[in-house]
Amino acid sequence: ILFFGRIEEYKGLRAVVDCLSNAETLLKLLIIGKGDKTLIKYIKNKANHKNIEYKDVFLKEEELALLIKKSKGVLMPYSQCSQSIVPDIVSSFGVPLIVSRQVEDAMSVVRNNNAIEFKDCNDLIGLFNNESLANTKFNFNAKSKLAVIDLIMT
């Protein structure tokens, strides 16, 4: 499962890392981004490389497209609403967008028919242990990559 973007408190990563850091899960969370140095330090301390990995990099469009394509889903655990291009980017690839209830209630991600909602830590652990999700191969076409790059560039 992939999280990408600016690392900020309102995006809910602290709660996600707390939830997953001691859990046994089938799927791994890969967090990629730069941002709040205090939060990044916290994430690095909790990341155990067994089910949470953090990379402090800025991705090129092609690298992001490849990571999304390879992922089992993209996590959007925001604790507050924000305007985000993440749902539009993710929907271009056909992989599920995994959203916290706060995001789904307040944003229009429901138009993304691949959205999966989680309510709390137990729900999130359940998703990370979902064998069906872990074994699913998602469809991707070459036009999606171009559409995503266009979205990012504009």
mmCIF file of C-alpha atoms in Angstrom:
data_model
loop_
_atom_site.group_PDB
_atom_site.id
_atom_site.type_symbol
_atom_site.label_atom_id
_atom_site.label_comp_id
_atom_site.label_asym_id
_atom_site.label_seq_id
_atom_site.Cartn_x
_atom_site.Cartn_y
_atom_site.Cartn_z
ATOM 1 C CA ILE A 1 0.000 0.000 0.000
ATOM 2 C CA LEU A 2 1.406 3.375 -0.996
ATOM 3 C CA PHE A 3 1.201 6.806 0.618
ATOM 4 C CA PHE A 4 2.784 9.608 -1.375
ATOM 5 C CA GLY A 5 2.873 13.349 -0.998
ATOM 6 C CA ARG A 6 3.820 16.023 1.453
ATOM 7 C CA ILE A 7 4.168 14.716 5.005
ATOM 8 C CA GLU A 8 1.922 16.847 7.229
ATOM 9 C CA GLU A 9 0.052 16.188 10.502
ATOM 10 C CA TYR A 10 -3.429 16.686 9.029
ATOM 11 C CA LYS A 11 -2.839 13.781 6.659
ATOM 12 C CA GLY A 12 -3.225 11.311 9.527
ATOM 13 C CA LEU A 13 0.072 9.457 9.125
ATOM 14 C CA ARG A 14 0.926 9.543 12.830
ATOM 15 C CA ALA A 15 -2.213 7.524 13.662
ATOM 16 C CA VAL A 16 -1.578 5.113 10.773
ATOM 17 C CA VAL A 17 2.025 4.497 11.816
ATOM 18 C CA ASP A 18 0.943 4.004 15.450
ATOM 19 C CA CYS A 19 -1.701 1.550 14.289
ATOM 20 C CA LEU A 20 0.488 -0.532 11.975
ATOM 21 C CA SER A 21 3.892 -0.405 13.685
ATOM 22 C CA ASN A 22 3.162 -3.328 16.038
ATOM 23 C CA ALA A 23 0.656 -5.186 13.861
ATOM 24 C CA GLU A 24 1.320 -8.319 11.835
ATOM 25 C CA THR A 25 0.156 -7.606 8.286
ATOM 26 C CA LEU A 26 0.265 -9.242 4.863
ATOM 27 C CA LEU A 27 0.732 -5.940 3.084
ATOM 28 C CA LYS A 28 3.391 -3.313 3.663
ATOM 29 C CA LEU A 29 2.925 0.467 3.842
ATOM 30 C CA LEU A 30 5.392 2.486 1.786
ATOM 31 C CA ILE A 31 5.401 6.189 2.742
ATOM 32 C CA ILE A 32 7.133 8.481 0.272
ATOM 33 C CA GLY A 33 7.473 12.217 0.679
ATOM 34 C CA LYS A 34 9.041 15.212 2.320
ATOM 35 C CA GLY A 35 7.602 17.729 4.747
ATOM 36 C CA ASP A 36 7.202 18.211 8.494
ATOM 37 C CA LYS A 37 10.600 17.239 9.954
ATOM 38 C CA THR A 38 9.187 16.378 13.394
ATOM 39 C CA LEU A 39 6.598 14.044 11.899
ATOM 40 C CA ILE A 40 9.152 12.484 9.552
ATOM 41 C CA LYS A 41 11.427 11.763 12.516
ATOM 42 C CA TYR A 42 8.487 10.142 14.308
ATOM 43 C CA ILE A 43 7.667 8.016 11.240
ATOM 44 C CA LYS A 44 11.304 6.960 10.845
ATOM 45 C CA ASN A 45 11.428 5.871 14.494
ATOM 46 C CA LYS A 46 8.267 3.781 14.108
ATOM 47 C CA ALA A 47 9.036 2.372 10.664
ATOM 48 C CA ASN A 48 10.104 -1.221 11.145
ATOM 49 C CA HIS A 49 10.749 -2.224 7.515
ATOM 50 C CA LYS A 50 8.617 -5.303 8.158
ATOM 51 C CA ASN A 51 5.334 -3.601 7.368
ATOM 52 C CA ILE A 52 6.194 0.130 7.265
ATOM 53 C CA GLU A 53 8.882 1.731 5.152
ATOM 54 C CA TYR A 54 9.648 5.424 4.729
ATOM 55 C CA LYS A 55 11.565 7.028 1.860
ATOM 56 C CA ASP A 56 12.508 10.698 1.969
ATOM 57 C CA VAL A 57 12.478 11.363 -1.777
ATOM 58 C CA PHE A 58 10.707 13.450 -4.356
ATOM 59 C CA LEU A 59 9.459 11.223 -7.171
ATOM 60 C CA LYS A 60 9.532 12.003 -10.856
ATOM 61 C CA GLU A 61 6.178 11.563 -12.592
ATOM 62 C CA GLU A 62 7.276 8.315 -14.233
ATOM 63 C CA GLU A 63 8.485 6.895 -10.901
ATOM 64 C CA LEU A 64 5.198 7.786 -9.220
ATOM 65 C CA ALA A 65 3.227 6.205 -12.053
ATOM 66 C CA LEU A 66 5.217 2.977 -11.736
ATOM 67 C CA LEU A 67 4.771 2.825 -7.945
ATOM 68 C CA ILE A 68 1.028 3.394 -8.185
ATOM 69 C CA LYS A 69 0.775 0.740 -10.881
ATOM 70 C CA LYS A 70 2.623 -1.777 -8.676
ATOM 71 C CA SER A 71 0.688 -0.944 -5.497
ATOM 72 C CA LYS A 72 -2.295 -2.776 -4.030
ATOM 73 C CA GLY A 73 -3.832 0.559 -3.114
ATOM 74 C CA VAL A 74 -3.050 4.158 -2.236
ATOM 75 C CA LEU A 75 -3.682 5.300 1.312
ATOM 76 C CA MET A 76 -5.304 8.659 1.997
ATOM 77 C CA PRO A 77 -5.749 8.675 5.798
ATOM 78 C CA TYR A 78 -6.346 12.390 6.170
ATOM 79 C CA SER A 79 -7.756 13.501 9.513
ATOM 80 C CA GLN A 80 -8.991 16.745 7.956
ATOM 81 C CA CYS A 81 -10.300 17.612 4.538
ATOM 82 C CA SER A 82 -8.032 19.102 2.002
ATOM 83 C CA GLN A 83 -8.099 19.628 -1.693
ATOM 84 C CA SER A 84 -6.045 16.879 -3.173
ATOM 85 C CA ILE A 85 -5.274 15.580 -6.612
ATOM 86 C CA VAL A 86 -4.544 12.115 -5.169
ATOM 87 C CA PRO A 87 -8.023 10.661 -5.926
ATOM 88 C CA ASP A 88 -7.809 11.783 -9.557
ATOM 89 C CA ILE A 89 -4.317 10.380 -9.997
ATOM 90 C CA VAL A 90 -5.155 7.048 -8.359
ATOM 91 C CA SER A 91 -8.411 6.550 -10.279
ATOM 92 C CA SER A 92 -6.439 6.743 -13.529
ATOM 93 C CA PHE A 93 -4.662 3.523 -12.550
ATOM 94 C CA GLY A 94 -7.637 1.502 -11.347
ATOM 95 C CA VAL A 95 -6.056 0.718 -7.964
ATOM 96 C CA PRO A 96 -8.139 1.256 -4.835
ATOM 97 C CA LEU A 97 -7.971 4.519 -2.935
ATOM 98 C CA ILE A 98 -8.040 3.668 0.776
ATOM 99 C CA VAL A 99 -9.615 6.609 2.585
ATOM 100 C CA SER A 100 -10.404 7.447 6.179
ATOM 101 C CA ARG A 101 -14.048 8.087 6.982
ATOM 102 C CA GLN A 102 -13.289 11.791 7.529
ATOM 103 C CA VAL A 103 -12.073 12.134 3.947
ATOM 104 C CA GLU A 104 -14.909 10.216 2.349
ATOM 105 C CA ASP A 105 -17.555 12.168 4.246
ATOM 106 C CA ALA A 106 -16.139 15.516 3.254
ATOM 107 C CA MET A 107 -14.581 14.999 -0.169
ATOM 108 C CA SER A 108 -15.982 13.718 -3.404
ATOM 109 C CA VAL A 109 -13.795 10.604 -3.509
ATOM 110 C CA VAL A 110 -16.932 8.475 -3.656
ATOM 111 C CA ARG A 111 -16.974 9.174 -7.377
ATOM 112 C CA ASN A 112 -13.898 6.969 -7.485
ATOM 113 C CA ASN A 113 -15.623 3.590 -7.582
ATOM 114 C CA ASN A 114 -12.412 1.962 -6.344
ATOM 115 C CA ALA A 115 -12.537 3.739 -2.963
ATOM 116 C CA ILE A 116 -12.311 1.618 0.195
ATOM 117 C CA GLU A 117 -13.230 3.286 3.474
ATOM 118 C CA PHE A 118 -11.722 2.551 6.881
ATOM 119 C CA LYS A 119 -13.093 3.829 10.172
ATOM 120 C CA ASP A 120 -10.406 3.033 12.710
ATOM 121 C CA CYS A 121 -7.201 1.136 13.415
ATOM 122 C CA ASN A 122 -8.918 -2.269 13.429
ATOM 123 C CA ASP A 123 -10.415 -1.594 9.999
ATOM 124 C CA LEU A 124 -7.019 -0.505 8.692
ATOM 125 C CA ILE A 125 -5.268 -3.605 10.023
ATOM 126 C CA GLY A 126 -8.039 -5.679 8.445
ATOM 127 C CA LEU A 127 -7.359 -4.073 5.060
ATOM 128 C CA PHE A 128 -3.619 -4.683 5.399
ATOM 129 C CA ASN A 129 -4.409 -8.349 6.113
ATOM 130 C CA ASN A 130 -6.976 -8.780 3.339
ATOM 131 C CA GLU A 131 -5.800 -11.764 1.251
ATOM 132 C CA SER A 132 -8.068 -10.838 -1.633
ATOM 133 C CA LEU A 133 -6.541 -7.368 -1.852
ATOM 134 C CA ALA A 134 -3.031 -8.780 -1.437
ATOM 135 C CA ASN A 135 -3.553 -11.211 -4.336
ATOM 136 C CA THR A 136 -5.377 -8.882 -6.738
ATOM 137 C CA LYS A 137 -3.716 -7.694 -9.936
ATOM 138 C CA PHE A 138 -5.173 -4.396 -11.103
ATOM 139 C CA ASN A 139 -5.689 -3.432 -14.726
ATOM 140 C CA PHE A 140 -3.646 -0.606 -16.129
ATOM 141 C CA ASN A 141 -3.461 0.820 -19.607
ATOM 142 C CA ALA A 142 -0.792 3.031 -21.128
ATOM 143 C CA LYS A 143 -3.211 5.940 -21.573
ATOM 144 C CA SER A 144 -3.624 6.098 -17.786
ATOM 145 C CA LYS A 145 0.053 6.878 -17.299
ATOM 146 C CA LEU A 146 -0.148 9.768 -19.750
ATOM 147 C CA ALA A 147 -3.317 11.068 -18.094
ATOM 148 C CA VAL A 148 -1.633 11.002 -14.696
ATOM 149 C CA ILE A 149 1.434 12.781 -15.953
ATOM 150 C CA ASP A 150 -0.822 15.416 -17.550
ATOM 151 C CA LEU A 151 -2.697 15.836 -14.244
ATOM 152 C CA ILE A 152 0.536 16.250 -12.320
ATOM 153 C CA MET A 153 2.049 18.678 -14.795
ATOM 154 C CA THR A 154 -0.975 21.015 -15.012
#
